[in-house]
CSV table of N, CA and C in Angstrom, one decimal:
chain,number,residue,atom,x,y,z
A,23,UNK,N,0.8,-1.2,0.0
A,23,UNK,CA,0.0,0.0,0.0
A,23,UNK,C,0.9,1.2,0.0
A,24,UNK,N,0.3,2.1,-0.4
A,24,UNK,CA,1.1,3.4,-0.9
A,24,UNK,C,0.8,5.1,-0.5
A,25,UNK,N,1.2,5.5,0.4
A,25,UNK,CA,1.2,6.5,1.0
A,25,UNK,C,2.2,7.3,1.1
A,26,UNK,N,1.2,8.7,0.6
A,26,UNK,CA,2.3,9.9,0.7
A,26,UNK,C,2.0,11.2,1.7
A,27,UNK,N,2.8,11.3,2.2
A,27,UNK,CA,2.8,12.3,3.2
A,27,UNK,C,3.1,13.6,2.9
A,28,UNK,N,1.9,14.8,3.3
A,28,UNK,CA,2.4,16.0,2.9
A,28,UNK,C,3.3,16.5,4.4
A,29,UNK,N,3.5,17.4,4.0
A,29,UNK,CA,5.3,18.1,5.3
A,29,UNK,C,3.9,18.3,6.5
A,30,UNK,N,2.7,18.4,6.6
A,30,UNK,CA,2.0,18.8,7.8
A,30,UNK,C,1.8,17.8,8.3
A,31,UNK,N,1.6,16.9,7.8
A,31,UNK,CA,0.7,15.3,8.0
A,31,UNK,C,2.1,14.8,8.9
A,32,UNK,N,3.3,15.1,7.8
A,32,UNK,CA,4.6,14.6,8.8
A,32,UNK,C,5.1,14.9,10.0
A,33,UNK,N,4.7,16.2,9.8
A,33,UNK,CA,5.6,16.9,11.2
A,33,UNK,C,4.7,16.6,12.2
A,34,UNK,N,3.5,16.4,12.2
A,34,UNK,CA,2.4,16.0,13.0
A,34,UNK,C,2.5,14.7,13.6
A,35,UNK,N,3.2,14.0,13.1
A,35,UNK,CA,3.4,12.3,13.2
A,35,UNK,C,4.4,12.4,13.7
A,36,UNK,N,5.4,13.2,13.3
A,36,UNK,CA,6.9,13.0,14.4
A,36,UNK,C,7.0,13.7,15.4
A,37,UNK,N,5.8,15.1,15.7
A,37,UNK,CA,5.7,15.2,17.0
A,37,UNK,C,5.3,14.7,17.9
A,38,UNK,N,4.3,13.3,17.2
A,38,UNK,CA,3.7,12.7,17.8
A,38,UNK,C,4.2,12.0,18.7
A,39,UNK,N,5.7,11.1,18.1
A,39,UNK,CA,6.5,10.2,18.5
A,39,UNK,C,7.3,10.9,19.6
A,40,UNK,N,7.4,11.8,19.7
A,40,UNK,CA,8.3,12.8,20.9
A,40,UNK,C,7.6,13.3,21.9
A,41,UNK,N,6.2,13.4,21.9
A,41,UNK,CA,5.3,13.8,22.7
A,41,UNK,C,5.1,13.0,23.9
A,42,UNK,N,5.1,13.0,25.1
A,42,UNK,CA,4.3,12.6,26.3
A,42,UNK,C,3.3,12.8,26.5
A,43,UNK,N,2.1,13.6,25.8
A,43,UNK,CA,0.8,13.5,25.8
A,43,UNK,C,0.5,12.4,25.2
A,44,UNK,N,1.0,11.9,23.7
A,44,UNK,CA,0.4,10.9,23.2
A,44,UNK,C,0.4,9.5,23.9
A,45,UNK,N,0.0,8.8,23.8
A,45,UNK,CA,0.0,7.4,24.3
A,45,UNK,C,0.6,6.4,23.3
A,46,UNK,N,0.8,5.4,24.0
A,46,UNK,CA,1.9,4.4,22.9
A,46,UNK,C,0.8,3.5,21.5
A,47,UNK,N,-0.8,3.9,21.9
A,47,UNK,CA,-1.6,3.0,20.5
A,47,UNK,C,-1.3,4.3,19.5
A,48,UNK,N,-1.1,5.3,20.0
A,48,UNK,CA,-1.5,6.4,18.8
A,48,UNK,C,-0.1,6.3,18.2
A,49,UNK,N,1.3,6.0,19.1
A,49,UNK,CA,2.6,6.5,18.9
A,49,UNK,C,2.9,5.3,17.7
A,50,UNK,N,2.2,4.2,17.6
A,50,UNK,CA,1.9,2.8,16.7
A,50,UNK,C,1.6,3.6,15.2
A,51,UNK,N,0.5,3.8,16.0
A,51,UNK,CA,-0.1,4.3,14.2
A,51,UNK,C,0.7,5.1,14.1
A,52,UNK,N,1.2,6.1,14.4
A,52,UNK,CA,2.0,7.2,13.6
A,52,UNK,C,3.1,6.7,13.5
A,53,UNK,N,4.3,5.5,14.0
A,53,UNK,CA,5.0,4.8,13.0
A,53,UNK,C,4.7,4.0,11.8
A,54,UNK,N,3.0,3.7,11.8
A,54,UNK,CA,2.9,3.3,11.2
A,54,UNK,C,2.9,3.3,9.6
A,55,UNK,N,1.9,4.9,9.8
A,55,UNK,CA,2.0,5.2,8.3
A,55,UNK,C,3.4,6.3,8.0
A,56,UNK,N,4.0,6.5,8.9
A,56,UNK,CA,5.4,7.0,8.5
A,56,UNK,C,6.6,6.2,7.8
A,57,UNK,N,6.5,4.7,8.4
A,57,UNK,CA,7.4,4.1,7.9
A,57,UNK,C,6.7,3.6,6.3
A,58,UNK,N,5.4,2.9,6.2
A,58,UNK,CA,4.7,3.2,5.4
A,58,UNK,C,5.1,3.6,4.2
A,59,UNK,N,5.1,5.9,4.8
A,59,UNK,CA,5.6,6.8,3.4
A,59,UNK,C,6.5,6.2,3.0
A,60,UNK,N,7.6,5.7,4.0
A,60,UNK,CA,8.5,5.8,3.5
A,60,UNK,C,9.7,4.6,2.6
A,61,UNK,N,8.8,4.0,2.2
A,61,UNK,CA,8.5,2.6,1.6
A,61,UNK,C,9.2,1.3,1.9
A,62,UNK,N,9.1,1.3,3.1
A,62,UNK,CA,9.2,0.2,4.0
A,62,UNK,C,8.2,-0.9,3.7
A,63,UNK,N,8.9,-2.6,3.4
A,63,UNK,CA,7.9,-3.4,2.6
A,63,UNK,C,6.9,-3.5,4.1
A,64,UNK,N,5.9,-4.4,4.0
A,64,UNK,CA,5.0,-5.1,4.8
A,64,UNK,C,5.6,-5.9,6.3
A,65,UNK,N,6.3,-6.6,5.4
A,65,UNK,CA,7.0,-8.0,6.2
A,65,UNK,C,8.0,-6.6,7.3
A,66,UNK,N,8.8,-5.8,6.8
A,66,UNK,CA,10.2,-5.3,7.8
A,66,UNK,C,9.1,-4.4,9.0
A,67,UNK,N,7.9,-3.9,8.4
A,67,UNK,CA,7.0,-3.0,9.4
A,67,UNK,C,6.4,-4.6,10.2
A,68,UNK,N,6.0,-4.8,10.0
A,68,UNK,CA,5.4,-6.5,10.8
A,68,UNK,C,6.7,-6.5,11.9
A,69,UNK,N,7.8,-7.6,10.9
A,69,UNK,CA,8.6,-7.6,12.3
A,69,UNK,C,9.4,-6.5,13.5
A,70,UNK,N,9.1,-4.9,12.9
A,70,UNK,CA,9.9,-3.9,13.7
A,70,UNK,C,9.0,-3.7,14.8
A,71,UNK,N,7.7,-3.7,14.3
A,71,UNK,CA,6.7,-3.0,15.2
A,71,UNK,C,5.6,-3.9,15.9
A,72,UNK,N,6.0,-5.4,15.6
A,72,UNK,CA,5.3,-6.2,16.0
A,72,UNK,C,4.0,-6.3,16.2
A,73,UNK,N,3.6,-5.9,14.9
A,73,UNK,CA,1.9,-6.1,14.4
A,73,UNK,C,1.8,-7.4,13.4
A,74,UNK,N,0.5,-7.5,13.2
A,74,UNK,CA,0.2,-8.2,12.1
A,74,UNK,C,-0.2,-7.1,11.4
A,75,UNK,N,-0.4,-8.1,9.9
A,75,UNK,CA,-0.7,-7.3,8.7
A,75,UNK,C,-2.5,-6.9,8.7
A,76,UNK,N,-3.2,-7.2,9.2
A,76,UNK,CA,-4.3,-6.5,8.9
A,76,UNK,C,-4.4,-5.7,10.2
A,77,UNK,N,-3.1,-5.5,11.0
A,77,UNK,CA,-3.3,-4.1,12.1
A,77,UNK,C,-2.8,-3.0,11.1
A,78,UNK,N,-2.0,-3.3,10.5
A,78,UNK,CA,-1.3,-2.4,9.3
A,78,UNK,C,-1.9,-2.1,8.6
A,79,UNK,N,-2.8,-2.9,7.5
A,79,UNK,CA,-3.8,-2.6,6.7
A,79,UNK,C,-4.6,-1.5,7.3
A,80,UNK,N,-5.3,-2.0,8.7
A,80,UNK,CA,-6.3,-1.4,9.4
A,80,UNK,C,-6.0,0.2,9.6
A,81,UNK,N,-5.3,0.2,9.7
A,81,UNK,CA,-4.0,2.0,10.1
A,81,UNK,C,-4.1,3.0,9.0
A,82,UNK,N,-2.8,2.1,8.1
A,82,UNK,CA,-2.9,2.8,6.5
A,82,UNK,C,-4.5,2.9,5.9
A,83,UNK,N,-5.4,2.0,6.2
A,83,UNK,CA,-7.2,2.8,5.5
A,83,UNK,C,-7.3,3.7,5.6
A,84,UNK,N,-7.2,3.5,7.3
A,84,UNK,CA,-7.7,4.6,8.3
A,84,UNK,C,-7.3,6.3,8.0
A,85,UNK,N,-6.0,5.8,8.2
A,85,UNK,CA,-5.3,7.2,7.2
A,85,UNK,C,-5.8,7.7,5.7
A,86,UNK,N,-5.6,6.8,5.4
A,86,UNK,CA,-6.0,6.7,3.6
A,86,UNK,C,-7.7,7.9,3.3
A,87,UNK,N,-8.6,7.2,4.3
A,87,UNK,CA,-9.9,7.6,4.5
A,87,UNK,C,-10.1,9.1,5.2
A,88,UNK,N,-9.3,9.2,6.2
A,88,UNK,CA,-9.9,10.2,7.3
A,88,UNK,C,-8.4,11.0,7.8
A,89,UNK,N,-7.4,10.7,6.8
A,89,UNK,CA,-6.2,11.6,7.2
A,89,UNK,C,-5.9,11.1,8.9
A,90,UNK,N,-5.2,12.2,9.6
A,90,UNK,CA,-4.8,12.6,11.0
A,90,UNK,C,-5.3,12.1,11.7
A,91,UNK,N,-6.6,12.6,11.9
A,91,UNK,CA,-7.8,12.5,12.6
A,91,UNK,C,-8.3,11.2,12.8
A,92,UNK,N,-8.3,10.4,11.6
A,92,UNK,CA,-8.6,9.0,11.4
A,92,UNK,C,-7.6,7.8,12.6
A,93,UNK,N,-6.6,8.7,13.1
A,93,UNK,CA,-5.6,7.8,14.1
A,93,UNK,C,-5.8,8.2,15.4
A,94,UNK,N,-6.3,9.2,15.4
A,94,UNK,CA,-6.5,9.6,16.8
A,94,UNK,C,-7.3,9.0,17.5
A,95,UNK,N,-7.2,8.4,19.4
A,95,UNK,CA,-8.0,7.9,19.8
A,95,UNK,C,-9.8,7.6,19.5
A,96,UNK,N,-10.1,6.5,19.3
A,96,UNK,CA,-11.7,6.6,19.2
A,96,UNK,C,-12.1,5.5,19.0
A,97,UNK,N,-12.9,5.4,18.2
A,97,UNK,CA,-13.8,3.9,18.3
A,97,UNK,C,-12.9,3.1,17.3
A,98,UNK,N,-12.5,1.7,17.9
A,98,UNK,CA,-11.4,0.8,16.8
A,98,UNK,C,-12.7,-0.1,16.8
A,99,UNK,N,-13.4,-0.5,17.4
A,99,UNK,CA,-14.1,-1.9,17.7
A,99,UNK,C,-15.6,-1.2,17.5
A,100,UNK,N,-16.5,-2.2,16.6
A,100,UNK,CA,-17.4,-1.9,16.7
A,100,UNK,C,-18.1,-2.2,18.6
A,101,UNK,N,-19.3,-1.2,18.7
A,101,UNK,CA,-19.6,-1.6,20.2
A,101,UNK,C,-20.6,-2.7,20.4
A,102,UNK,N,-19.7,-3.3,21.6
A,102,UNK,CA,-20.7,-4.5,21.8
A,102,UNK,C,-21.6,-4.6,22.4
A,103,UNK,N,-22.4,-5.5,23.1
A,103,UNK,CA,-24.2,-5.3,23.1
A,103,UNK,C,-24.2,-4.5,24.6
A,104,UNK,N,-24.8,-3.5,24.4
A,104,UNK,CA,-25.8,-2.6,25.5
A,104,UNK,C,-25.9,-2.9,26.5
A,105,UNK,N,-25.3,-2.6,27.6
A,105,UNK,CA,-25.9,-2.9,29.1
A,105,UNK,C,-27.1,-2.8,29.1
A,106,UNK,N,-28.1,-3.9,30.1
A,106,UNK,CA,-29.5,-3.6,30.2
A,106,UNK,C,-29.6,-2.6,31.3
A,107,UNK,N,-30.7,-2.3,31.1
A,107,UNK,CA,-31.0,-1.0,31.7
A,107,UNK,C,-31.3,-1.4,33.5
A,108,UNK,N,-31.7,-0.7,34.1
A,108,UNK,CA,-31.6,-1.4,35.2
A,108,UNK,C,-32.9,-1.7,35.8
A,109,UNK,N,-33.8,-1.4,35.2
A,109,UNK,CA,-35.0,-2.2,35.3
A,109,UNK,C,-35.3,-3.4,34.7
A,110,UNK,N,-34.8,-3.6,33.9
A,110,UNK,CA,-34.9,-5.0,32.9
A,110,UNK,C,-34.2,-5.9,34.2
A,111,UNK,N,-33.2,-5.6,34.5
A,111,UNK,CA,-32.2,-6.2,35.4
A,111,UNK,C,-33.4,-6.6,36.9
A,112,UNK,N,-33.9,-5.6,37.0
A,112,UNK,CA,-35.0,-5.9,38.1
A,112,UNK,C,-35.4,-6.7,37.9
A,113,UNK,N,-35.8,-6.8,36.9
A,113,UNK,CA,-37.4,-7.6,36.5
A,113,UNK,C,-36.5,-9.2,36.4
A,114,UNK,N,-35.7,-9.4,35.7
A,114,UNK,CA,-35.2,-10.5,35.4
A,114,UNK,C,-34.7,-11.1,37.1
A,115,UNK,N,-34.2,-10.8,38.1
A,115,UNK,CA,-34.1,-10.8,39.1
A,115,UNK,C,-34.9,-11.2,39.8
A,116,UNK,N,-36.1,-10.5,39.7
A,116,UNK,CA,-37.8,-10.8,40.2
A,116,UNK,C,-37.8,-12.6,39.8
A,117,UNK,N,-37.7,-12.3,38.1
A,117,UNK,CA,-38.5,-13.7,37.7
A,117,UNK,C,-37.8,-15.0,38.1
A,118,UNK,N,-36.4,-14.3,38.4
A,118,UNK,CA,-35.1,-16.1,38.6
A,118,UNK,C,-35.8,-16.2,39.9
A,119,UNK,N,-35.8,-15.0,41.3
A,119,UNK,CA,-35.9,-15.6,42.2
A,119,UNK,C,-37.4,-16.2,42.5
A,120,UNK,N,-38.1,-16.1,41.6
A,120,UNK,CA,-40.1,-16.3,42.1
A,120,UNK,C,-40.0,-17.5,41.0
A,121,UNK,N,-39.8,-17.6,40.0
A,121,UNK,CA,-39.7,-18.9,38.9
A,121,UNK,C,-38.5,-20.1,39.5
């Protein structure tokens, strides 16, 4: 996959890696698609950064789709199912202990 980086997108990514605000999932992706630009095959990004290839795929989209922004903390995982509410919880409670 093939990514190019404009000088803002970069300098943004390598402050990233120097920063102590960022955290180490964000500090991932922003080696990610840096090394990436910088045409680094699949396999040498896999073994340097110890991902698999569809965490890489998953990154480079992300970027591809939504720039910067697209790496920044947020939803990776669709959400899974809803806590019940806490009447349902009641009710279900009621029925185990009376059934």
């Amino acid at each position: 996959m093939k990514i190019s980086l404009g000088d803002k997108d970069k300098n943004t990514l390598q402050r990233w890696l120097k920063s102590r605000a960022v955290g180490p999932k964000q500090k991932l992706r922003a080696k990610i698609i840096l090394m990436t630009a910088e045409g680094r095959p699949t396999e040498e990004l896999m073994s340097l950064l110890n991902v698999s290839n569809p965490t890489l795929n998953l990154w480079r989209k992300r970027y591809l789709e939504c720039g910067i922004t697209g790496l920044v903390k947020g939803k990776t995982r669709t959400p899974g199912i809803p806590p019940l509410p806490q009447d349902k919880i009641q009710e279900i409670l009621t029925l185990t202990m009376t059934g």
